[in-house]
mmCIF file of C-alpha atoms and ligand atoms in Angstrom:
data_model
loop_
_atom_site.group_PDB
_atom_site.id
_atom_site.type_symbol
_atom_site.label_atom_id
_atom_site.label_comp_id
_atom_site.label_asym_id
_atom_site.label_seq_id
_atom_site.Cartn_x
_atom_site.Cartn_y
_atom_site.Cartn_z
ATOM 1 C CA MET M 1 -28.294 -12.772 19.799
ATOM 2 C CA SER M 2 -25.144 -14.776 20.279
ATOM 3 C CA GLU M 3 -22.518 -13.603 22.718
ATOM 4 C CA ALA M 4 -18.951 -13.012 21.526
ATOM 5 C CA THR M 5 -16.452 -15.571 22.834
ATOM 6 C CA LEU M 6 -13.929 -14.561 25.485
ATOM 7 C CA TYR M 7 -11.273 -15.004 22.770
ATOM 8 C CA GLU M 8 -12.996 -12.356 20.662
ATOM 9 C CA ARG M 9 -13.610 -10.053 23.614
ATOM 10 C CA LEU M 10 -9.911 -10.245 24.574
ATOM 11 C CA GLY M 11 -9.107 -8.918 21.112
ATOM 12 C CA GLY M 12 -8.210 -12.208 19.406
ATOM 13 C CA GLU M 13 -4.812 -13.370 18.267
ATOM 14 C CA GLU M 14 -3.092 -9.980 18.261
ATOM 15 C CA ASN M 15 -4.034 -8.985 21.802
ATOM 16 C CA ILE M 16 -3.560 -12.448 23.276
ATOM 17 C CA ARG M 17 -0.025 -12.577 21.880
ATOM 18 C CA LYS M 18 0.655 -9.232 23.581
ATOM 19 C CA ILE M 19 -0.814 -10.528 26.847
ATOM 20 C CA ALA M 20 1.356 -13.688 26.740
ATOM 21 C CA THR M 21 4.461 -11.579 26.059
ATOM 22 C CA THR M 22 3.711 -9.070 28.845
ATOM 23 C CA LEU M 23 2.981 -11.979 31.173
ATOM 24 C CA PHE M 24 6.343 -13.672 30.588
ATOM 25 C CA ASP M 25 8.234 -10.408 31.020
ATOM 26 C CA THR M 26 6.278 -9.609 34.196
ATOM 27 C CA HIS M 27 7.201 -13.049 35.594
ATOM 28 C CA ALA M 28 10.845 -12.336 34.813
ATOM 29 C CA ASN M 29 10.653 -9.278 37.085
ATOM 30 C CA ASN M 30 8.641 -10.919 39.863
ATOM 31 C CA LYS M 31 11.033 -12.064 42.576
ATOM 32 C CA THR M 32 8.561 -14.637 43.960
ATOM 33 C CA ILE M 33 8.768 -16.674 40.742
ATOM 34 C CA ASN M 34 11.504 -15.416 38.429
ATOM 35 C CA ALA M 35 13.989 -18.136 39.455
ATOM 36 C CA ARG M 36 11.577 -20.658 37.893
ATOM 37 C CA TYR M 37 12.070 -19.172 34.426
ATOM 38 C CA VAL M 38 15.824 -18.447 34.298
ATOM 39 C CA ASN M 39 16.505 -21.382 31.983
ATOM 40 C CA SER M 40 13.379 -20.933 29.873
ATOM 41 C CA ASP M 41 13.309 -20.298 26.146
ATOM 42 C CA ARG M 42 11.325 -17.018 26.208
ATOM 43 C CA ASP M 43 9.856 -17.312 22.688
ATOM 44 C CA LYS M 44 8.851 -20.935 23.203
ATOM 45 C CA VAL M 45 7.094 -20.330 26.527
ATOM 46 C CA ILE M 46 5.316 -17.241 25.134
ATOM 47 C CA GLN M 47 4.134 -19.250 22.104
ATOM 48 C CA LEU M 48 2.795 -22.100 24.274
ATOM 49 C CA VAL M 49 1.049 -19.757 26.726
ATOM 50 C CA PHE M 50 -0.394 -17.845 23.744
ATOM 51 C CA GLU M 51 -1.787 -21.085 22.260
ATOM 52 C CA PHE M 52 -3.075 -22.194 25.659
ATOM 53 C CA LEU M 53 -4.931 -18.925 26.274
ATOM 54 C CA CYS M 54 -6.381 -18.899 22.750
ATOM 55 C CA SER M 55 -7.651 -22.471 22.854
ATOM 56 C CA ALA M 56 -9.003 -22.046 26.404
ATOM 57 C CA THR M 57 -11.076 -18.996 25.457
ATOM 58 C CA GLY M 58 -12.620 -20.164 22.189
ATOM 59 C CA GLY M 59 -9.901 -19.417 19.632
ATOM 60 C CA HIS M 60 -9.191 -21.758 16.713
ATOM 61 C CA GLN M 61 -5.499 -22.186 17.602
ATOM 62 C CA LYS M 62 -4.365 -25.639 18.629
ATOM 63 C CA TYR M 63 -2.466 -25.919 21.924
ATOM 64 C CA THR M 64 0.692 -27.922 21.195
ATOM 65 C CA GLY M 65 2.069 -28.052 24.767
ATOM 66 C CA ARG M 66 1.642 -30.548 27.573
ATOM 67 C CA ASP M 67 -1.388 -30.534 29.859
ATOM 68 C CA MET M 68 -1.167 -28.475 33.053
ATOM 69 C CA LEU M 69 -0.725 -31.442 35.408
ATOM 70 C CA THR M 70 2.046 -33.013 33.323
ATOM 71 C CA THR M 71 3.778 -29.650 32.860
ATOM 72 C CA HIS M 72 3.852 -28.652 36.526
ATOM 73 C CA ARG M 73 4.131 -32.069 38.193
ATOM 74 C CA GLY M 74 7.201 -32.366 40.391
ATOM 75 C CA MET M 75 7.888 -28.601 40.434
ATOM 76 C CA ASN M 76 6.475 -28.365 44.000
ATOM 77 C CA ILE M 77 4.781 -25.036 43.202
ATOM 78 C CA SER M 78 3.456 -23.226 46.299
ATOM 79 C CA GLU M 79 0.188 -21.371 46.785
ATOM 80 C CA GLU M 80 2.174 -18.129 46.974
ATOM 81 C CA GLU M 81 3.803 -18.796 43.595
ATOM 82 C CA PHE M 82 0.444 -19.659 42.080
ATOM 83 C CA MET M 83 -1.046 -16.379 43.334
ATOM 84 C CA ALA M 84 2.029 -14.509 42.013
ATOM 85 C CA VAL M 85 1.331 -15.906 38.526
ATOM 86 C CA LEU M 86 -2.317 -14.815 38.768
ATOM 87 C CA ASP M 87 -1.231 -11.339 39.978
ATOM 88 C CA ASP M 88 1.037 -11.072 36.934
ATOM 89 C CA LEU M 89 -1.816 -12.198 34.679
ATOM 90 C CA LEU M 90 -4.105 -9.493 36.095
ATOM 91 C CA SER M 91 -1.410 -6.890 35.622
ATOM 92 C CA ALA M 92 -0.771 -8.065 32.011
ATOM 93 C CA LEU M 93 -4.504 -7.835 31.239
ATOM 94 C CA GLN M 94 -4.740 -4.340 32.707
ATOM 95 C CA SER M 95 -1.683 -3.026 30.919
ATOM 96 C CA ASN M 96 -3.077 -4.344 27.616
ATOM 97 C CA GLY M 97 -6.383 -2.521 28.099
ATOM 98 C CA ILE M 98 -8.610 -5.568 28.712
ATOM 99 C CA GLY M 99 -12.061 -4.818 30.187
ATOM 100 C CA GLN M 100 -13.035 -5.574 33.774
ATOM 101 C CA ARG M 101 -15.440 -8.381 32.914
ATOM 102 C CA GLU M 102 -12.908 -10.131 30.662
ATOM 103 C CA GLN M 103 -10.214 -9.758 33.355
ATOM 104 C CA GLU M 104 -12.487 -11.494 35.847
ATOM 105 C CA GLU M 105 -13.463 -14.316 33.463
ATOM 106 C CA LEU M 106 -9.883 -15.127 32.499
ATOM 107 C CA LEU M 107 -8.655 -14.887 36.097
ATOM 108 C CA LEU M 108 -11.347 -17.291 37.270
ATOM 109 C CA ALA M 109 -10.646 -19.766 34.453
ATOM 110 C CA ASN M 110 -6.967 -19.751 35.409
ATOM 111 C CA TYR M 111 -7.676 -19.931 39.131
ATOM 112 C CA ASN M 112 -9.631 -23.122 38.456
ATOM 113 C CA LEU M 113 -6.431 -24.798 37.198
ATOM 114 C CA ARG M 114 -5.014 -24.609 40.727
ATOM 115 C CA ASN M 115 -5.456 -28.301 41.560
ATOM 116 C CA ASP M 116 -3.418 -29.302 38.493
ATOM 117 C CA ILE M 117 -0.579 -26.915 39.360
ATOM 118 C CA VAL M 118 -0.077 -26.365 43.111
ATOM 119 C CA ARG M 119 1.957 -29.068 44.949
ATOM 120 C CA VAL M 120 1.347 -31.707 42.284
HETATM 121 C C1 LIG S 1 -2.916 -20.735 35.960
HETATM 122 C C2 LIG S 1 -1.620 -20.774 36.087
HETATM 123 C C3 LIG S 1 -0.667 -21.306 35.057
HETATM 124 C C4 LIG S 1 -0.833 -21.562 33.726
HETATM 125 C C5 LIG S 1 -2.074 -21.371 32.852
HETATM 126 C C6 LIG S 1 0.440 -22.073 33.235
HETATM 127 C C7 LIG S 1 0.683 -22.429 31.904
HETATM 128 C C8 LIG S 1 1.856 -22.955 31.446
HETATM 129 C C9 LIG S 1 2.082 -23.404 30.098
HETATM 130 C C10 LIG S 1 1.055 -23.378 28.959
HETATM 131 C C11 LIG S 1 3.349 -23.875 30.027
HETATM 132 C C12 LIG S 1 4.053 -24.502 28.804
HETATM 133 C C13 LIG S 1 3.715 -25.968 28.773
HETATM 134 C C14 LIG S 1 4.760 -26.838 28.104
HETATM 135 O O1 LIG S 1 5.959 -26.558 28.293
HETATM 136 O O2 LIG S 1 4.390 -27.824 27.418
HETATM 137 C C15 LIG S 1 3.941 -23.688 31.339
HETATM 138 C C16 LIG S 1 5.245 -23.999 31.676
HETATM 139 C C17 LIG S 1 5.840 -23.673 32.866
HETATM 140 N N1 LIG S 1 5.215 -23.166 33.979
HETATM 141 FE FE1 LIG S 1 3.274 -22.720 34.165
HETATM 142 N N2 LIG S 1 1.335 -22.113 34.256
HETATM 143 C C18 LIG S 1 0.702 -21.661 35.387
HETATM 144 C C19 LIG S 1 1.264 -21.526 36.647
HETATM 145 C C20 LIG S 1 2.580 -21.703 36.939
HETATM 146 C C21 LIG S 1 3.188 -21.415 38.241
HETATM 147 C C22 LIG S 1 2.446 -20.918 39.489
HETATM 148 C C23 LIG S 1 4.510 -21.656 38.119
HETATM 149 C C24 LIG S 1 5.580 -21.476 39.163
HETATM 150 C C25 LIG S 1 6.023 -20.304 39.450
HETATM 151 C C26 LIG S 1 4.741 -22.115 36.749
HETATM 152 C C27 LIG S 1 5.962 -22.451 36.224
HETATM 153 C C28 LIG S 1 6.168 -22.951 34.954
HETATM 154 C C29 LIG S 1 7.471 -23.343 34.449
HETATM 155 C C30 LIG S 1 8.816 -23.247 35.206
HETATM 156 C C31 LIG S 1 7.267 -23.805 33.143
HETATM 157 C C32 LIG S 1 8.315 -24.380 32.184
HETATM 158 C C33 LIG S 1 8.912 -23.275 31.401
HETATM 159 C C34 LIG S 1 9.934 -23.858 30.454
HETATM 160 O O3 LIG S 1 9.690 -24.901 29.812
HETATM 161 O O4 LIG S 1 11.000 -23.271 30.359
HETATM 162 N N3 LIG S 1 3.545 -22.126 36.076
HETATM 163 N N4 LIG S 1 3.015 -23.155 32.174
#
């Protein structure tokens, strides 16, 4: 029996778009990181994060953004900011009704990007 992909277990395109949207809006209200996004194009960032999450979890969508190192290089992102983004991700998953196991898998996958994002 083949296991469903994380993409499928997250609820596919529809749910992942909701997660990306909740995530951006949670960042905008998180005082540890919101200054980082004041000049951002909300729809563009949501679309790129949506594509990134889909392609990282087994979806067919192509990620059209830059890689994580190139994107975050020179931003001097701290450990605290990185953890704030993961906190917001957890909260976005919970408020969109994602199961415990899927929360843990996606959190871990994102945590593993740390070396391409923090102080690079
Ligand atoms: C696992 C953690 C993270 C993931 C998966 C992630 C993912 C992304 C993605 C996909 C983009 C768009 C790439 C592009 O523009 O080509 C992006 C942009 C960005 N990220 Fe991250 N990111 C993470 C952590 C962080 C952290 C900790 C910060 C700092 C608070 C941060 C700040 C930004 C900013 C400021 C942008 C540019 C937004 C814009 O273009 O307006 N990211 N990130």
